[in-house]
Structures are given as C-alpha cells and as structure tokens.
mmCIF file with all atom_site columns, C-alpha atoms in Angstrom:
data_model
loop_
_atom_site.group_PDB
_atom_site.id
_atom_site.type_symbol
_atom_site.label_atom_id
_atom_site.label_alt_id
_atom_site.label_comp_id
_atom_site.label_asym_id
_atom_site.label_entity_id
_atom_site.label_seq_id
_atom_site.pdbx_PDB_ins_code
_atom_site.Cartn_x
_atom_site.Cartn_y
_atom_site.Cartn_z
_atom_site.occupancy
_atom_site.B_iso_or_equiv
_atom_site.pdbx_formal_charge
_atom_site.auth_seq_id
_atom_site.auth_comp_id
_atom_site.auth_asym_id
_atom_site.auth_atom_id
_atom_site.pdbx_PDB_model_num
ATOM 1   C CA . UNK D 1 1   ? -0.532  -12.310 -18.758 1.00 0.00 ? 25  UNK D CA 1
ATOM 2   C CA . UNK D 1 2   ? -1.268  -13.276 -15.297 1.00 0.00 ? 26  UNK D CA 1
ATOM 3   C CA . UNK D 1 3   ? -2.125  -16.426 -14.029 1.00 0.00 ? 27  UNK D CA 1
ATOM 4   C CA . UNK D 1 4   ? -4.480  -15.970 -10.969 1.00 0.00 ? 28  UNK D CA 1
ATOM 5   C CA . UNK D 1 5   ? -4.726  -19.016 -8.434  1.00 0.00 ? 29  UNK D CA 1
ATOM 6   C CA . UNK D 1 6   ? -7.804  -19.714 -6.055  1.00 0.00 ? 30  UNK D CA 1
ATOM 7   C CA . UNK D 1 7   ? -7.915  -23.133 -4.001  1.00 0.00 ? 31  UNK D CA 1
ATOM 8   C CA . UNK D 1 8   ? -11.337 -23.822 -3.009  1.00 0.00 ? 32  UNK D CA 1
ATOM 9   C CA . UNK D 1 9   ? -12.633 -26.837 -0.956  1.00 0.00 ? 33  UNK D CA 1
ATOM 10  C CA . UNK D 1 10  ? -16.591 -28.420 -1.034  1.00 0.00 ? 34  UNK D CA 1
ATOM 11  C CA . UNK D 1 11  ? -19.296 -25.893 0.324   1.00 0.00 ? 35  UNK D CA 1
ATOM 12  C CA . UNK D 1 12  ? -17.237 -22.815 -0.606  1.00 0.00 ? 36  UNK D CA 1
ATOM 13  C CA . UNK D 1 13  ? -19.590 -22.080 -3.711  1.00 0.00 ? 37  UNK D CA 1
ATOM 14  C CA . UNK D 1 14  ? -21.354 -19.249 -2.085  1.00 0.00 ? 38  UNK D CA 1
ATOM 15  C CA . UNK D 1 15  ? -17.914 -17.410 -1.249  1.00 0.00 ? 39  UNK D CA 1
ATOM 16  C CA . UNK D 1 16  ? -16.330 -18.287 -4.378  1.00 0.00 ? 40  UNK D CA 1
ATOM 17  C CA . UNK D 1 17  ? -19.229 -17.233 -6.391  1.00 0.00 ? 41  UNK D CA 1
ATOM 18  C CA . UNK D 1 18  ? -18.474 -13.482 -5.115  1.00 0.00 ? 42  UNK D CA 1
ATOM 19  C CA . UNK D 1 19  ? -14.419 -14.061 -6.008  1.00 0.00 ? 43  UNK D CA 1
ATOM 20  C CA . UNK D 1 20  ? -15.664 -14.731 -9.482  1.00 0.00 ? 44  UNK D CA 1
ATOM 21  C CA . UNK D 1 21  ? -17.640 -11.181 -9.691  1.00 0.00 ? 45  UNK D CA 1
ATOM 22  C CA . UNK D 1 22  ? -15.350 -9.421  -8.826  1.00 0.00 ? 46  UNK D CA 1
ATOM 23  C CA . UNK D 1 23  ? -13.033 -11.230 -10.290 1.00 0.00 ? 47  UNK D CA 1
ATOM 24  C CA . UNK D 1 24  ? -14.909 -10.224 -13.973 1.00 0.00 ? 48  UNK D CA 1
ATOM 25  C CA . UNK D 1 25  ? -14.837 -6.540  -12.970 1.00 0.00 ? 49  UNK D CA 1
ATOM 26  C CA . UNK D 1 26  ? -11.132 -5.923  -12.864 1.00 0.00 ? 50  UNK D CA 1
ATOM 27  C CA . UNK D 1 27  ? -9.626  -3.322  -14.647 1.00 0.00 ? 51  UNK D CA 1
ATOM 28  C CA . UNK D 1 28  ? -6.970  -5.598  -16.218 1.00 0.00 ? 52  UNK D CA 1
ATOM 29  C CA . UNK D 1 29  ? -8.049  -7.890  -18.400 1.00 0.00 ? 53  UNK D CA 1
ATOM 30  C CA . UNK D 1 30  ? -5.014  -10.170 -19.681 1.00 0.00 ? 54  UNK D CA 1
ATOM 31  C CA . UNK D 1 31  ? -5.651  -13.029 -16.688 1.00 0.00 ? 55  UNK D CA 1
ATOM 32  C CA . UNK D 1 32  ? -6.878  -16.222 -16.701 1.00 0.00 ? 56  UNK D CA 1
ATOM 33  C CA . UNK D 1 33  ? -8.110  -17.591 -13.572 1.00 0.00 ? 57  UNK D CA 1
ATOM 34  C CA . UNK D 1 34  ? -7.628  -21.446 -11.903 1.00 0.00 ? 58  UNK D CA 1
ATOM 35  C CA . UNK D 1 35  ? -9.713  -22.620 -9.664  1.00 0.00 ? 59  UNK D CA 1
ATOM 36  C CA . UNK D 1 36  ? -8.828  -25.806 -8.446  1.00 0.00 ? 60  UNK D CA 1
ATOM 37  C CA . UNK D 1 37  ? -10.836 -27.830 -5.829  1.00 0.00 ? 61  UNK D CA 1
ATOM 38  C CA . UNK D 1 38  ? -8.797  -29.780 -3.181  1.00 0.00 ? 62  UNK D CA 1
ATOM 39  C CA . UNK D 1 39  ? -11.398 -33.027 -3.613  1.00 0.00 ? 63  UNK D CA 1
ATOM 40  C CA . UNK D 1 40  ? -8.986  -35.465 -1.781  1.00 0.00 ? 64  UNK D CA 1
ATOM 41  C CA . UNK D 1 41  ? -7.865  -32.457 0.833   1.00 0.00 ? 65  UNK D CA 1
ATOM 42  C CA . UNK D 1 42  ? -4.562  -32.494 0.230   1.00 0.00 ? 66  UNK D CA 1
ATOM 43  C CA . UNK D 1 43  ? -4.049  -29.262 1.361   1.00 0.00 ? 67  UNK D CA 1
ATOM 44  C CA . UNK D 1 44  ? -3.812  -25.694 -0.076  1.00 0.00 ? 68  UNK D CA 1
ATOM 45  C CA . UNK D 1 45  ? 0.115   -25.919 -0.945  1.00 0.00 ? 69  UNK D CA 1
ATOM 46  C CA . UNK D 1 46  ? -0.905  -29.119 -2.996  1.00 0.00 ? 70  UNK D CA 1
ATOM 47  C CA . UNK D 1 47  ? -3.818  -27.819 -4.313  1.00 0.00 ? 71  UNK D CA 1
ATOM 48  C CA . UNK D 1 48  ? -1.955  -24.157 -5.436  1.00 0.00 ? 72  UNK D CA 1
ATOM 49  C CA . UNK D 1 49  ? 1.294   -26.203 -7.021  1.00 0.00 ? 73  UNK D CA 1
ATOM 50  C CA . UNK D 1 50  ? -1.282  -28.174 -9.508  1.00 0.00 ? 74  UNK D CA 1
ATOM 51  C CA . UNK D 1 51  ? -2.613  -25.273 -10.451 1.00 0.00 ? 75  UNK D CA 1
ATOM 52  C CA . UNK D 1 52  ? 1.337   -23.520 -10.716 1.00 0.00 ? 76  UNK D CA 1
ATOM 53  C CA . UNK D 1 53  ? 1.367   -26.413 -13.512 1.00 0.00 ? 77  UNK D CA 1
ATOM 54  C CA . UNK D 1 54  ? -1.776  -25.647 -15.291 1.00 0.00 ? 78  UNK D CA 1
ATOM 55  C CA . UNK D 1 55  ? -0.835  -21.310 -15.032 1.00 0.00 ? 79  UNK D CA 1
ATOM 56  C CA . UNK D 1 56  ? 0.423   -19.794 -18.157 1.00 0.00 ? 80  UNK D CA 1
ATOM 57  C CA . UNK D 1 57  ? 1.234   -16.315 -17.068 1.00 0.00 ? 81  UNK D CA 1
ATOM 58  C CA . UNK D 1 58  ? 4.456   -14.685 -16.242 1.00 0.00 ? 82  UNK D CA 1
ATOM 59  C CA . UNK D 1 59  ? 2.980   -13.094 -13.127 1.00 0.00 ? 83  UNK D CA 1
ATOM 60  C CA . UNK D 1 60  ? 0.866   -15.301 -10.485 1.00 0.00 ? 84  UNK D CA 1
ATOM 61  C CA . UNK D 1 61  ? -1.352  -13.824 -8.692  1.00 0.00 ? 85  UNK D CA 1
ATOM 62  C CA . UNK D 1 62  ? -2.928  -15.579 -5.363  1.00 0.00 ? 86  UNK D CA 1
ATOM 63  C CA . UNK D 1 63  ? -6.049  -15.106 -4.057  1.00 0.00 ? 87  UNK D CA 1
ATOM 64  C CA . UNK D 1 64  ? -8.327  -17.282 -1.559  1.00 0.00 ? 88  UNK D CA 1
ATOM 65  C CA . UNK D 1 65  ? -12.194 -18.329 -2.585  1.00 0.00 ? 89  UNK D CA 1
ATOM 66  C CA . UNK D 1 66  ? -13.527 -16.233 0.208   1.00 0.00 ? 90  UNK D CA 1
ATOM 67  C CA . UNK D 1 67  ? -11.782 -12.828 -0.916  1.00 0.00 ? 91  UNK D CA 1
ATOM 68  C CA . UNK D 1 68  ? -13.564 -10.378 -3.125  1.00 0.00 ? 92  UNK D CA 1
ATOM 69  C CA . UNK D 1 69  ? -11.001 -8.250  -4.784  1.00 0.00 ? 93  UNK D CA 1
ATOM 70  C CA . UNK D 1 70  ? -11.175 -4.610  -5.311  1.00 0.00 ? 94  UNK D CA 1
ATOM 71  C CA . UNK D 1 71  ? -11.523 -3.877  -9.198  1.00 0.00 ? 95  UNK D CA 1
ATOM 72  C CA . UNK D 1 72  ? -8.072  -2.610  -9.538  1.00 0.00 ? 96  UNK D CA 1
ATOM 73  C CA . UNK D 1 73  ? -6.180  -5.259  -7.431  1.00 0.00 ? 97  UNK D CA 1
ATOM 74  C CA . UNK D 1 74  ? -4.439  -7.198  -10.647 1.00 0.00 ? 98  UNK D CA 1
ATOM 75  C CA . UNK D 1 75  ? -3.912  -3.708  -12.359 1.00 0.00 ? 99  UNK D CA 1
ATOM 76  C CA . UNK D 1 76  ? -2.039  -2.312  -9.154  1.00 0.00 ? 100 UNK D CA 1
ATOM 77  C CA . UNK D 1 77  ? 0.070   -5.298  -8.210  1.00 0.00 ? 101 UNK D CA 1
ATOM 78  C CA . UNK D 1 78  ? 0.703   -5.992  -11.737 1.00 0.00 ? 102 UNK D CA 1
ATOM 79  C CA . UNK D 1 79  ? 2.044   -2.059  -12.005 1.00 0.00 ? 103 UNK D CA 1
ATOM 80  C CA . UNK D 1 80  ? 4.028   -2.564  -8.896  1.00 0.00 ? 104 UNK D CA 1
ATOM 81  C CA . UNK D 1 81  ? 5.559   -5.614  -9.975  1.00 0.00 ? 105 UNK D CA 1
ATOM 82  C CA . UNK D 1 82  ? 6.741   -3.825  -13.601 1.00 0.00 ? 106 UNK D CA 1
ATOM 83  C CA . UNK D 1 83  ? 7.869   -0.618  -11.429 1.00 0.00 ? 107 UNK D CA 1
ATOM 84  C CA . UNK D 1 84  ? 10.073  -2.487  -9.105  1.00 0.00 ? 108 UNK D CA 1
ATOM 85  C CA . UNK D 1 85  ? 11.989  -4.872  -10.762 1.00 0.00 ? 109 UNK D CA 1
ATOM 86  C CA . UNK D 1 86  ? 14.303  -6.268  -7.469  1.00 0.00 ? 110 UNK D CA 1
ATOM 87  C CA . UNK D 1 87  ? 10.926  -7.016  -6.345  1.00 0.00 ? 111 UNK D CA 1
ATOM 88  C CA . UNK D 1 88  ? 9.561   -10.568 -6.154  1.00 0.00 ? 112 UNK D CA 1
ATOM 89  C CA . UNK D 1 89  ? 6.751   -10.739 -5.131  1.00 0.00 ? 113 UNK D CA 1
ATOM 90  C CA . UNK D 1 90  ? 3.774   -8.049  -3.735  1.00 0.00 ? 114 UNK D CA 1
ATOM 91  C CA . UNK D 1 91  ? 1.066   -8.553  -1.001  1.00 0.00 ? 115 UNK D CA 1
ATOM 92  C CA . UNK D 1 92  ? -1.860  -5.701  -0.609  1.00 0.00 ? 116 UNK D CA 1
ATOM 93  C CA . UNK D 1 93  ? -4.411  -4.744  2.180   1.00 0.00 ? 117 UNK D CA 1
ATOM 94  C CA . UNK D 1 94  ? -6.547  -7.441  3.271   1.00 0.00 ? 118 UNK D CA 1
ATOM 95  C CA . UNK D 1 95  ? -9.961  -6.078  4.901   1.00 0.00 ? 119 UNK D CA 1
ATOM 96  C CA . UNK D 1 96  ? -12.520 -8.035  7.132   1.00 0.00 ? 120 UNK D CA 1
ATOM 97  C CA . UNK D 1 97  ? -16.016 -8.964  6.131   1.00 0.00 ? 121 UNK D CA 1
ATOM 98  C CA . UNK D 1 98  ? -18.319 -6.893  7.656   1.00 0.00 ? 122 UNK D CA 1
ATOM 99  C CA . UNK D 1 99  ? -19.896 -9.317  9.706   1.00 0.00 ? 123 UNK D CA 1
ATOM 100 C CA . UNK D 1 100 ? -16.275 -10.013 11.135  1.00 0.00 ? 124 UNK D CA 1
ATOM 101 C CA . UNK D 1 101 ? -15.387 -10.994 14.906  1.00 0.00 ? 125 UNK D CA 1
ATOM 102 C CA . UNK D 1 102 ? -12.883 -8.682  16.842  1.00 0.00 ? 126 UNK D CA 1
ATOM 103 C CA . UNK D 1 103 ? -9.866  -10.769 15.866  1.00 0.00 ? 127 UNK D CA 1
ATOM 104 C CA . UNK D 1 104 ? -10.290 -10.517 12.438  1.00 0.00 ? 128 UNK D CA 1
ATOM 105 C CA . UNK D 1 105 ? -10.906 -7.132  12.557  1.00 0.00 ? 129 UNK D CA 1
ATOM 106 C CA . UNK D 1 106 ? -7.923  -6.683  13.845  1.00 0.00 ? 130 UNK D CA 1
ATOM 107 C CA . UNK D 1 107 ? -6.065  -8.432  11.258  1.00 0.00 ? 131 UNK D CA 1
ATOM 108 C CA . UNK D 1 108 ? -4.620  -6.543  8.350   1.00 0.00 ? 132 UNK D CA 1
ATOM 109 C CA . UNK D 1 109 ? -1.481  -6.957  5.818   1.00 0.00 ? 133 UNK D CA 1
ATOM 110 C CA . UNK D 1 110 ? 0.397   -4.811  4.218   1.00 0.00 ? 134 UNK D CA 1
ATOM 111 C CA . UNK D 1 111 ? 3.527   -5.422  2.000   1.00 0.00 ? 135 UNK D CA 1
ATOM 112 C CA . UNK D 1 112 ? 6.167   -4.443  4.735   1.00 0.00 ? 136 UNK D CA 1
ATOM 113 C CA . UNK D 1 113 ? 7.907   -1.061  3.805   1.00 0.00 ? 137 UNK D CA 1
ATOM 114 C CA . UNK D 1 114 ? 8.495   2.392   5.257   1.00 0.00 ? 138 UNK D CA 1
ATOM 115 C CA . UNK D 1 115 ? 5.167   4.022   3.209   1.00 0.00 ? 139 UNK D CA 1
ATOM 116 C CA . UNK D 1 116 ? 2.722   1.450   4.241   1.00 0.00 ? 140 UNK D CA 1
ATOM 117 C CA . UNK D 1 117 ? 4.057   1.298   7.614   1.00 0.00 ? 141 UNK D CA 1
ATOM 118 C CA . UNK D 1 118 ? 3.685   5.075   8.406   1.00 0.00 ? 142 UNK D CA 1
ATOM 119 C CA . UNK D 1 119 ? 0.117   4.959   6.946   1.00 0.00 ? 143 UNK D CA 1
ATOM 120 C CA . UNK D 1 120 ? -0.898  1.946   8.605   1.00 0.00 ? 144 UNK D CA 1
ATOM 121 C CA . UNK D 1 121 ? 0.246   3.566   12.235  1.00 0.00 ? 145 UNK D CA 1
ATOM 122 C CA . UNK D 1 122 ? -1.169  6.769   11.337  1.00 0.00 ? 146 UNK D CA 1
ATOM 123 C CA . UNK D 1 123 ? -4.279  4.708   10.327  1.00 0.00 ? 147 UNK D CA 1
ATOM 124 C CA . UNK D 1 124 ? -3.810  3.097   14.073  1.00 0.00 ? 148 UNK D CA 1
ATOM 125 C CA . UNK D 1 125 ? -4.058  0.007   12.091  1.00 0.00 ? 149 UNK D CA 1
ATOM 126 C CA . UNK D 1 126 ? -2.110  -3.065  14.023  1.00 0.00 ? 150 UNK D CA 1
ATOM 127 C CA . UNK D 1 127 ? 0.308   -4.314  11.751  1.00 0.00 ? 151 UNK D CA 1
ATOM 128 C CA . UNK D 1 128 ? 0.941   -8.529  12.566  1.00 0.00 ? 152 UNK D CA 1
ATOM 129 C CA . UNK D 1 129 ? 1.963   -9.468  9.232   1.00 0.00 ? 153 UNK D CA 1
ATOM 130 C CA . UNK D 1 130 ? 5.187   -8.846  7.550   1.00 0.00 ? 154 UNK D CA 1
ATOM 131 C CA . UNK D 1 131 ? 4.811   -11.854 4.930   1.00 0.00 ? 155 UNK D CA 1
ATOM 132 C CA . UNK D 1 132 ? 3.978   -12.367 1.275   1.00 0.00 ? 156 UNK D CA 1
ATOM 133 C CA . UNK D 1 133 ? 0.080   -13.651 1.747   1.00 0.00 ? 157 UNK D CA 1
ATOM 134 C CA . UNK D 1 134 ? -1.549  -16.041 -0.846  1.00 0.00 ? 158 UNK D CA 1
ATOM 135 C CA . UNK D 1 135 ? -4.909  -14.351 0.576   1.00 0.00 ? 159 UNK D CA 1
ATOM 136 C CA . UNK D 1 136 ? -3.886  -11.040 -1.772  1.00 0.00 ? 160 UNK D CA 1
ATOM 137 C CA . UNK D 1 137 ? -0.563  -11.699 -3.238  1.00 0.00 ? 161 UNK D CA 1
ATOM 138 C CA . UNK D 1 138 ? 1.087   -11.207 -6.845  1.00 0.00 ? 162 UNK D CA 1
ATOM 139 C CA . UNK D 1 139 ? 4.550   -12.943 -7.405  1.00 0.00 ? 163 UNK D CA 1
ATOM 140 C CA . UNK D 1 140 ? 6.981   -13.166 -11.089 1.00 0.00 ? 164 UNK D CA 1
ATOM 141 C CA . UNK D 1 141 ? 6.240   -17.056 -11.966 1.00 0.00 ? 165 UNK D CA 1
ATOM 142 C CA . UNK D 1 142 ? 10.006  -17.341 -12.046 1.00 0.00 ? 166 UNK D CA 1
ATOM 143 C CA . UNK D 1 143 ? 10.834  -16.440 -8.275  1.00 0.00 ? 167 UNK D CA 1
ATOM 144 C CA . UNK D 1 144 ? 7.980   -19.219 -7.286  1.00 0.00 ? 168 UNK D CA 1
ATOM 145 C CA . UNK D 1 145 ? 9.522   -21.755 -10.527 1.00 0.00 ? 169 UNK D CA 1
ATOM 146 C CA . UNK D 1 146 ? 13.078  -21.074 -8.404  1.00 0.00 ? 170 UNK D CA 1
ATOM 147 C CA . UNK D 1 147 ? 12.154  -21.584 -4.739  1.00 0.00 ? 171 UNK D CA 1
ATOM 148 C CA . UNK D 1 148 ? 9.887   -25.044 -6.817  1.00 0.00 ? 172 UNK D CA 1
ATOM 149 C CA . UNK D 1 149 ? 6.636   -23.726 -5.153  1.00 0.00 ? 173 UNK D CA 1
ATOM 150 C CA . UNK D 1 150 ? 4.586   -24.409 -1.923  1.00 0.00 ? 174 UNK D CA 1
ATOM 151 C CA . UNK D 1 151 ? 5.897   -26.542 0.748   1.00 0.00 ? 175 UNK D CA 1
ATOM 152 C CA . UNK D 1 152 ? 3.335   -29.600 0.227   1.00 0.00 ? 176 UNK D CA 1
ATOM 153 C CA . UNK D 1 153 ? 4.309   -31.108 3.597   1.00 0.00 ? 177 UNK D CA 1
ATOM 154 C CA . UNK D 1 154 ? 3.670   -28.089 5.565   1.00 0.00 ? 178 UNK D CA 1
ATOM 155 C CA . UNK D 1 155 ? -0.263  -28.097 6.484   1.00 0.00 ? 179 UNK D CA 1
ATOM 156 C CA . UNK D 1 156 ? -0.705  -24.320 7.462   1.00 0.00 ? 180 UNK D CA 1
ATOM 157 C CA . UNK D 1 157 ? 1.832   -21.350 6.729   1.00 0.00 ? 181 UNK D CA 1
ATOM 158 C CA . UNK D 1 158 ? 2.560   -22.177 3.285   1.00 0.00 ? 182 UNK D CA 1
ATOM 159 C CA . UNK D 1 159 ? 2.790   -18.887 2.210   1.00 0.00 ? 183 UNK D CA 1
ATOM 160 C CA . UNK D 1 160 ? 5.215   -17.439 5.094   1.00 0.00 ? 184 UNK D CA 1
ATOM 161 C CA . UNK D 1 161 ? 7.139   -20.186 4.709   1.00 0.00 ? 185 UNK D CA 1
ATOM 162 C CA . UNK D 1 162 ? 7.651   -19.106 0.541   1.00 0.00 ? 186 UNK D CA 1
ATOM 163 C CA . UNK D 1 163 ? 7.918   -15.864 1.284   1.00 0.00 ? 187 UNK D CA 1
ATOM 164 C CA . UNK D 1 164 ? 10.945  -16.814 3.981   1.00 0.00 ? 188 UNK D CA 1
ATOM 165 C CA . UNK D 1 165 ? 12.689  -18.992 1.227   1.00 0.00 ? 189 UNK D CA 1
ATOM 166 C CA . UNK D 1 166 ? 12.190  -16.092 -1.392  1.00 0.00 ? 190 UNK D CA 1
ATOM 167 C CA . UNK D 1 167 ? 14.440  -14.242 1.031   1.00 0.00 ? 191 UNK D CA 1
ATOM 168 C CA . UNK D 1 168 ? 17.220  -16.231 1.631   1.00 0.00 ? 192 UNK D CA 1
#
C-alpha cells in the first residue's frame, strides 16, 4: 500500500478539490490518502510528519494540494520504486498551470539521471532541480522512518534538505 501525503492550509479548497479528482482516477488503487490541514501554521514539515504518523503504507508518496496528478503517477513511481531497489526515493515531472507566469514556466523537475537529463535538454527544458520534491515525490517509508522525517525547524526547503540527508 501507499500512503499518499497532501498538506493543505485554509482557502486551498478549490485547488485541493482538483488533487482529490484526480487523485480518484489513478490507475493504482491500493493508497490511502492524508490530508492534513496546518490550522495552527506550523509549517509543511510539521504538518507532513503528523501525517508520517497517521500513514500506513510501505511507500509514501508526496504530493502538494495544488497539484493534479496524471492518472498513472502512483502506478509509475510505485513501479520504479519495486524496479530499483538501491533507490530511495523517486521525484517525476512537475508541469505549470496553464495560466502560469514566465518563472514558473520555466520551472521543471526531473529525478536527476542520465535518461531524463538527455530528454529534458533535447526537450530544451531548463533543468534547476536536482532534489527529491514533496510537490511529486514517492519515497520507501523506511528511508524517511531512518533520516526521522522533515526538518520541523526549517520553514522552507524541507524537502531538499531530506533528500540531502537521504544521501549522506
């Protein structure tokens, strides 16, 4: 099973509302899916490691309440994940509302490896993310159980700065 985390904040209902269709249309079906609401703003790393309590799954899958994921995003990271053993944790392509500015049009990330990096500059896509993101990410609950989860003091980063410890 997978455990699929969403933080979501007051006035986010609109946004998350969309998460939740398309979360209902994926292909893989053996998820449950927390949403926890950061009512004292405590901060997303806070708000993700009470829901790391309340997950059940042996793979955790991140995801933020304005995303709308593709219908086979938990079936592909999952299959990843079970192909690649060494591997702790997997990121996918993030794309830009269509209503986006410039910058975050020109924001993409990719998990970081010689494939994705080739398509990407083929793609003339600027890659300026190397790092595990909890905007599309998919991680085995016992790498995040080892590092002890998200850096609660750390206001902004949270996932880079996992994704660094996962490293060491």
């Amino acid at each position: 099973m997978i455990s699929v985390i969403t933080p979501t904040i007051e006035g986010r209902e609109e946004s998350l509302s969309r998460l939740v269709k398309s979360m209902n249309l994926q292909e893989f079906k053996d998820f449950e899916h927390i949403i926890i609401k950061d009512e004292k703003r405590e901060g997303a790393a806070v708000t993700r490691n009470k829901a790391l309590k309340k997950a059940k799954g042996e793979f955790v899958a991140f995801i933020d309440d304005d995303c709308v994921a593709h219908e086979k995003w938990l079936s592909d990271l999952h299959t990843f994940l079970l192909n690649n053993h060494a591997t702790a944790a997997v990121s996918g392509l993030v794309y830009p509302p269509p209503n986006a500015n410039l910058l975050q049009h020109s924001i993409y990330f990719l998990p970081m490896n010689d494939e994705n990096s080739t398509k990407a500059k083929r793609a003339g896509i600027p890659i300026i993310v190397d790092h595990v993101s909890c905007t599309n990410s998919m991680w085995r609950r016992g790498a995040v159980d080892a590092l002890k989860g998200f850096d609660e003091s750390l206001k902004r980063a949270q996932d880079l700065d996992l994704g660094l410890r996962a490293t060491k």
